Short mmCIF file of C-alpha atoms in Angstrom, two decimals:
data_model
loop_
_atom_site.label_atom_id
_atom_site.label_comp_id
_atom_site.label_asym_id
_atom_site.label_seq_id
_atom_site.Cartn_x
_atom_site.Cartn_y
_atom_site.Cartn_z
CA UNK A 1 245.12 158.05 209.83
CA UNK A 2 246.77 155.43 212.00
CA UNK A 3 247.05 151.44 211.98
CA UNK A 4 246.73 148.40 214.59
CA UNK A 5 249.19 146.54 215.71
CA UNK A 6 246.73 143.24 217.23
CA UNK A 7 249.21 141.13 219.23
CA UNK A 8 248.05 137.56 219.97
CA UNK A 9 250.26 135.43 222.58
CA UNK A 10 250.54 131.57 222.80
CA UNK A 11 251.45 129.81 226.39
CA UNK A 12 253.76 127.34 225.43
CA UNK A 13 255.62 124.85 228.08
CA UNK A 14 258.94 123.22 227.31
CA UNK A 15 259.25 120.06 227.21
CA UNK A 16 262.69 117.90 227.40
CA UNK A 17 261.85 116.26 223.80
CA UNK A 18 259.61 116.88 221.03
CA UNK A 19 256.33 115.58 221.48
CA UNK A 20 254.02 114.31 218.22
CA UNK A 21 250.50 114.32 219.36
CA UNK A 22 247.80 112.67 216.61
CA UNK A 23 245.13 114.67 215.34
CA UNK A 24 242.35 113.63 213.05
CA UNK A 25 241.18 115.57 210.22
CA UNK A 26 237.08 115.63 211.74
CA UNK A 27 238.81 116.70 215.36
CA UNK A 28 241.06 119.62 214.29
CA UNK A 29 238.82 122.25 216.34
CA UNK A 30 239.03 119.98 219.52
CA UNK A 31 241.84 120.91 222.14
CA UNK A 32 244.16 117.96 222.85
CA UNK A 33 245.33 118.02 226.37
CA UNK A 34 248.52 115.62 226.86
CA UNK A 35 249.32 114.75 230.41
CA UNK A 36 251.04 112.00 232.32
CA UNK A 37 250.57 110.18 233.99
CA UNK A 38 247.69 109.10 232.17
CA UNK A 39 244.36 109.36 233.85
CA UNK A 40 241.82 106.54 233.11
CA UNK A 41 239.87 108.02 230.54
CA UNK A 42 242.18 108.67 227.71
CA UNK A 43 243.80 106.35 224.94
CA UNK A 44 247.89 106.06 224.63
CA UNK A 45 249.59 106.97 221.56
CA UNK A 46 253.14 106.19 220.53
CA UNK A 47 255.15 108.00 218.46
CA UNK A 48 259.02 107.41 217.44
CA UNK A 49 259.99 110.03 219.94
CA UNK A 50 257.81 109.93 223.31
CA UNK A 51 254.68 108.03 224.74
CA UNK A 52 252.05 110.35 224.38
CA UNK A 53 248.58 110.56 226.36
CA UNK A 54 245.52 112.50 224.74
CA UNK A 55 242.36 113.42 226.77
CA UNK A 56 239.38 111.60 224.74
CA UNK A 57 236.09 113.41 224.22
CA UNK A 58 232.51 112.05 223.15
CA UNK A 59 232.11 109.59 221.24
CA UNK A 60 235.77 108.04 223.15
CA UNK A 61 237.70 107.70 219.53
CA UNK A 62 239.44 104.24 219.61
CA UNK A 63 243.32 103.81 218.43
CA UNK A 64 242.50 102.57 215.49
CA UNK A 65 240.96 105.85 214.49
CA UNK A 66 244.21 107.92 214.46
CA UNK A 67 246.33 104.94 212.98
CA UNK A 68 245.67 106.30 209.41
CA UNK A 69 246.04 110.15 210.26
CA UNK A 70 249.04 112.20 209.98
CA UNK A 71 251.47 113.51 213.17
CA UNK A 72 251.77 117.00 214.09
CA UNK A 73 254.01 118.55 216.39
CA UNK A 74 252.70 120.79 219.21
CA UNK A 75 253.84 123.75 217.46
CA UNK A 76 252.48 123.15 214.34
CA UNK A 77 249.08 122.41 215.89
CA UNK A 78 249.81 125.53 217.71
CA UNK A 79 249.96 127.16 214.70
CA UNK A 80 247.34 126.05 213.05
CA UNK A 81 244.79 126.77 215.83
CA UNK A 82 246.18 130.38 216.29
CA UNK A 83 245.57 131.01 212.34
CA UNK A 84 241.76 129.39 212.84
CA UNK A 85 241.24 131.73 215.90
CA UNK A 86 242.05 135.07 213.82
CA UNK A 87 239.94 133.40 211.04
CA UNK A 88 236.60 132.47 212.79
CA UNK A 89 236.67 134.28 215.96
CA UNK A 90 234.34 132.73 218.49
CA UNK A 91 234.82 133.82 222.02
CA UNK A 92 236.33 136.76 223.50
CA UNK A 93 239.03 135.58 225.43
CA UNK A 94 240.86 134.93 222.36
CA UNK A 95 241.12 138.63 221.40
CA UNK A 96 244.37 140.82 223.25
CA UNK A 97 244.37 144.17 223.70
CA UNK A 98 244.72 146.31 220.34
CA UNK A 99 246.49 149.74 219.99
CA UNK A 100 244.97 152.01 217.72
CA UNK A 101 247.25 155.23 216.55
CA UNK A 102 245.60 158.42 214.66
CA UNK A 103 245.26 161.89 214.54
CA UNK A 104 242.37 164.27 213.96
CA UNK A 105 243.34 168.03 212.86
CA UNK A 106 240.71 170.25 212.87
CA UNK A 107 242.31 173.51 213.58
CA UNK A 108 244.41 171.51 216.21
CA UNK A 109 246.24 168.77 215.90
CA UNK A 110 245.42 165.48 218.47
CA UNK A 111 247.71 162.21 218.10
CA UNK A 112 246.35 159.34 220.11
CA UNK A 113 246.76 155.78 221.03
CA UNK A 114 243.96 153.63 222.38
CA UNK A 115 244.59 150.31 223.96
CA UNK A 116 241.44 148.11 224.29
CA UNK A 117 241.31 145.34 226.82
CA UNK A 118 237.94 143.05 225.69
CA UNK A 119 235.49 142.52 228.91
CA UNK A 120 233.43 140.24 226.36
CA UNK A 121 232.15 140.31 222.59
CA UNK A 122 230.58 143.77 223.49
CA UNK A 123 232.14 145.56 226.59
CA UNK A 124 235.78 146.48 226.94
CA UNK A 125 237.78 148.77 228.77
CA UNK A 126 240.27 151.60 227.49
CA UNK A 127 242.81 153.55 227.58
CA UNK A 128 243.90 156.31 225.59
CA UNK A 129 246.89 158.83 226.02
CA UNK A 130 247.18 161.58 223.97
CA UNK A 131 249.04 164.67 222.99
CA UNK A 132 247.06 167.74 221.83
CA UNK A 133 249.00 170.68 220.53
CA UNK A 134 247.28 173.99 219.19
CA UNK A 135 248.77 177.04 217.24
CA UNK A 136 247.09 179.74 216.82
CA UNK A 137 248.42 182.86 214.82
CA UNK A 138 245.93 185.17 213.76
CA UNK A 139 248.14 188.23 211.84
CA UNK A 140 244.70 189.95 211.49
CA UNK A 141 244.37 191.37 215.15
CA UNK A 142 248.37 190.34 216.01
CA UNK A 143 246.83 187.49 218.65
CA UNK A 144 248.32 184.50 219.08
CA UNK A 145 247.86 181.17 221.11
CA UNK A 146 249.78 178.04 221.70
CA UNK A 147 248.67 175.22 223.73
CA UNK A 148 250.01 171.62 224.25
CA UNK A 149 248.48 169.27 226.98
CA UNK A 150 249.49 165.85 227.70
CA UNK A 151 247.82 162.97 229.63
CA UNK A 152 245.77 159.71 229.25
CA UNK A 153 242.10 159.11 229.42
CA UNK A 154 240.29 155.87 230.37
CA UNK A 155 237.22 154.57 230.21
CA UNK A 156 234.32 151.81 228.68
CA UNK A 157 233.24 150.76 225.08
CA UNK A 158 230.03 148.92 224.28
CA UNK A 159 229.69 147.73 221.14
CA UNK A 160 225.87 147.92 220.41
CA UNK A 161 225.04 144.94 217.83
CA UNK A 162 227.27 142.77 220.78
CA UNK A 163 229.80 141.35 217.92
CA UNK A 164 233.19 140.71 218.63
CA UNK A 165 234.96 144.14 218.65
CA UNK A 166 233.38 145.62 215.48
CA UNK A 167 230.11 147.47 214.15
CA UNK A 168 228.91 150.62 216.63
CA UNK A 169 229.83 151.67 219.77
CA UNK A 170 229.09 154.17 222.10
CA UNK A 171 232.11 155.18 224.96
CA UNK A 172 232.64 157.44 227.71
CA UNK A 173 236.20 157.91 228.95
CA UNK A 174 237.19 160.38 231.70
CA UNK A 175 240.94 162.12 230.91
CA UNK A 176 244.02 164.01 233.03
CA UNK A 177 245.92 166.08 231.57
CA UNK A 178 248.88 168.48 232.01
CA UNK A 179 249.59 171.07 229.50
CA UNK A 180 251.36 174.85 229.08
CA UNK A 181 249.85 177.61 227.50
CA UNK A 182 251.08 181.09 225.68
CA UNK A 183 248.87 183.39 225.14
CA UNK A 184 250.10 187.39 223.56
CA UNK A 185 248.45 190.29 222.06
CA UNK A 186 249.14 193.51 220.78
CA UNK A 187 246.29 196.02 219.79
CA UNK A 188 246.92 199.30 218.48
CA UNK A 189 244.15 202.21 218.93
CA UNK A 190 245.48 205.43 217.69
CA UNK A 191 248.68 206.80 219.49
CA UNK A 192 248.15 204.04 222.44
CA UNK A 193 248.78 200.77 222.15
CA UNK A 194 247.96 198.06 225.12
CA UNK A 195 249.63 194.91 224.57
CA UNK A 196 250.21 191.76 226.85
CA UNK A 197 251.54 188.08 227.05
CA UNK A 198 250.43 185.54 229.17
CA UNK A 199 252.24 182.11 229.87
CA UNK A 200 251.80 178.99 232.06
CA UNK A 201 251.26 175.37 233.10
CA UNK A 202 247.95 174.47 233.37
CA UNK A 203 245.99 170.73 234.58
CA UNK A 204 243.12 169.79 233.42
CA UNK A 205 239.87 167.21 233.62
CA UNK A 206 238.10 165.92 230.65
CA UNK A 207 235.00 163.58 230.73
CA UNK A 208 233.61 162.54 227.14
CA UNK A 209 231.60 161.01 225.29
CA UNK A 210 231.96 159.50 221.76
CA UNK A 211 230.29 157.56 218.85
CA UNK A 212 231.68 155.80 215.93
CA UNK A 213 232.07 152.31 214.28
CA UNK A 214 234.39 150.06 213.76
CA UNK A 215 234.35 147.97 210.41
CA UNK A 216 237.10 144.64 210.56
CA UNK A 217 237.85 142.17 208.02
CA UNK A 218 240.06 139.49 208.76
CA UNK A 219 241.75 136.57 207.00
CA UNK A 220 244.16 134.05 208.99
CA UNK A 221 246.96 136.20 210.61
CA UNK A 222 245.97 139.86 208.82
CA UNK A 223 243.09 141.93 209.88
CA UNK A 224 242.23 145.53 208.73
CA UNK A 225 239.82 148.38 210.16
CA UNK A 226 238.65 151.43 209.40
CA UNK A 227 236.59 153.32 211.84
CA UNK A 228 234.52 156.43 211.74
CA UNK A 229 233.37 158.72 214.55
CA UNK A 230 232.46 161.78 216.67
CA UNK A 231 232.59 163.31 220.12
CA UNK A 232 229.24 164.17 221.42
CA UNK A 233 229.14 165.76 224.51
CA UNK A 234 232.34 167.23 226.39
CA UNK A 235 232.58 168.41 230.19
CA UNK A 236 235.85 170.06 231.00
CA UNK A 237 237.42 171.49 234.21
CA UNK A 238 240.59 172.63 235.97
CA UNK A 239 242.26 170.82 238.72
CA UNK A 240 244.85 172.01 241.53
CA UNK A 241 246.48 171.74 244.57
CA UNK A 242 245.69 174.50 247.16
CA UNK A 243 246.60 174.05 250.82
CA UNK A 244 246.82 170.16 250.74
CA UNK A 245 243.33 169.70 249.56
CA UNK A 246 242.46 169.17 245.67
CA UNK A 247 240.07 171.68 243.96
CA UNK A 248 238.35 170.38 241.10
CA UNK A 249 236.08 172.98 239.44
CA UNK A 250 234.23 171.32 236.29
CA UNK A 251 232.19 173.29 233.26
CA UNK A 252 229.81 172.44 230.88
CA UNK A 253 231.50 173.82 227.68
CA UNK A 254 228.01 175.06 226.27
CA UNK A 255 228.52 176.30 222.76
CA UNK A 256 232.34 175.78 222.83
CA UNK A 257 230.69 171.88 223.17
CA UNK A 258 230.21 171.97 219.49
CA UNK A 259 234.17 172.71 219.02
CA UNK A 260 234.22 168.62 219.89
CA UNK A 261 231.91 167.43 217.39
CA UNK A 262 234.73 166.68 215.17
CA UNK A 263 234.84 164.03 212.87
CA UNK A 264 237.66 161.78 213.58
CA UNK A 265 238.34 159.15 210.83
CA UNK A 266 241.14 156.45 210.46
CA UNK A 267 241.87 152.65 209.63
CA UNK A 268 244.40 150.29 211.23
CA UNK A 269 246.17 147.03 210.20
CA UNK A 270 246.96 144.20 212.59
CA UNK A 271 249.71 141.11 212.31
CA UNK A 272 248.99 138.21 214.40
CA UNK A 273 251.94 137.24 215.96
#
């Protein structure tokens, strides 16, 4: 269970007084460019407060065509189009990156955050650090195991029905990771009794692969998800440093693959800001 946090920013220049710029009902989805000096193609407006130039599209609207609309200010027509955006999302570049926070527990316990940096509607690239922490205490044969890791994994999402951030997707994301183990057990046959504990820092390399879907619904500044999903295939290996050189041995996981198919279920909220 987690929830989004979608951040959207707005460029905005100061300017030494406030500036009302015109804008027609019919021509609210147009962007209004003010500049001066004016160039030749655009028509001069007047307000009580500045002189104000607006680039002119097709069909060139005449003055008369804005002398019965109402005045906004910049901001509020900032304001306005941000709200739109979030509403009826068009293009990509209008999407910033979104953090995702969850946890799956399936006889561990993995908290994650995944930052998401759009490419286009389909393709984006992300990041995820993590924390995975497993404890282990099995009274039957007096075993036990703990084992935290730390690191970050990146990688690429495609989004397979190429909407905008939402619907199926298919990733692969390659991970680091830096962890400690414990390890101690204590079996008793007859009058002996063999016993042993085992501790350590270990680093590690994870490459995998994952499904799921992504379901959004969005109204003005509010959006909500709730995504579904499941790791599908899982490489692992350890890394270290010996004699200046870095040894990377990697392993299929085999059977212990299937201890990845987990299902791994959430849903996020975001705030436009």
């Amino acid at each position: 269970m987690g929830f989004t946090l979608a951040l959207l920013t707005t460029l905005t220049f100061a300017t030494p007084d406030t500036i009302y710029v015109q804008v027609p009902a019919q021509k609210r989805d147009t962007v209004y460019v003010v500049q001066r000096p004016a160039p030749a193609n655009t028509v001069q407006q007047k307000s009580a407060e500045a002189p104000v130039y607006m680039t002119v599209g097709t069909p060139t609207p005449t003055p008369a065509t804005y002398q019965s609309q109402e005045y906004m200010t910049l901001q509020e027509r900032k304001k306005m189009r941000r709200a739109s955006l979030i509403d009826n999302p068009r293009f990509f570049m209008y999407y910033y990156p979104i953090t995702l926070i969850g946890a799956t527990s399936v006889g561990f316990v993995s908290i994650y955050v995944t930052l998401e940096f759009p490419l286009s509607n389909a393709v984006s690239i992300i990041a995820t650090p993590s924390l995975w922490v497993w404890n282990n205490d099995d009274s039957w044969d007096d075993e036990s195991e703990k084992i935290n890791r730390f690191g970050v994994a990146a990688g690429v999402r495609k989004y397979l029905n190429n909407q905008i951030h939402r619907g199926f997707f298919i990733q692969s994301t390659i991970g680091i990771y830096r962890g400690h183990s414990q390890h101690s057990s204590d079996y008793g046959y007859y009058d002996d009794e063999y016993s042993y504990d085992e501790e350590g820092n270990f680093s590690k390399i994870d490459v995998l692969g994952y499904m799921g879907t992504v379901i959004k619904w969005s109204h003005f500044a509010l959006s909500f998800e709730a995504g579904l999903g499941f790791a599908f295939w899982s490489t692992s290996g350890d890394f270290a440093k010996e004699d200046n050189h870095l040894r990377t041995d990697f392993l299929y996981q085999g059977d212990e693959a299937a201890d990845n198919l987990v299902l791994d279920a959430g849903f996020s909220l975001g705030i436009g800001l």
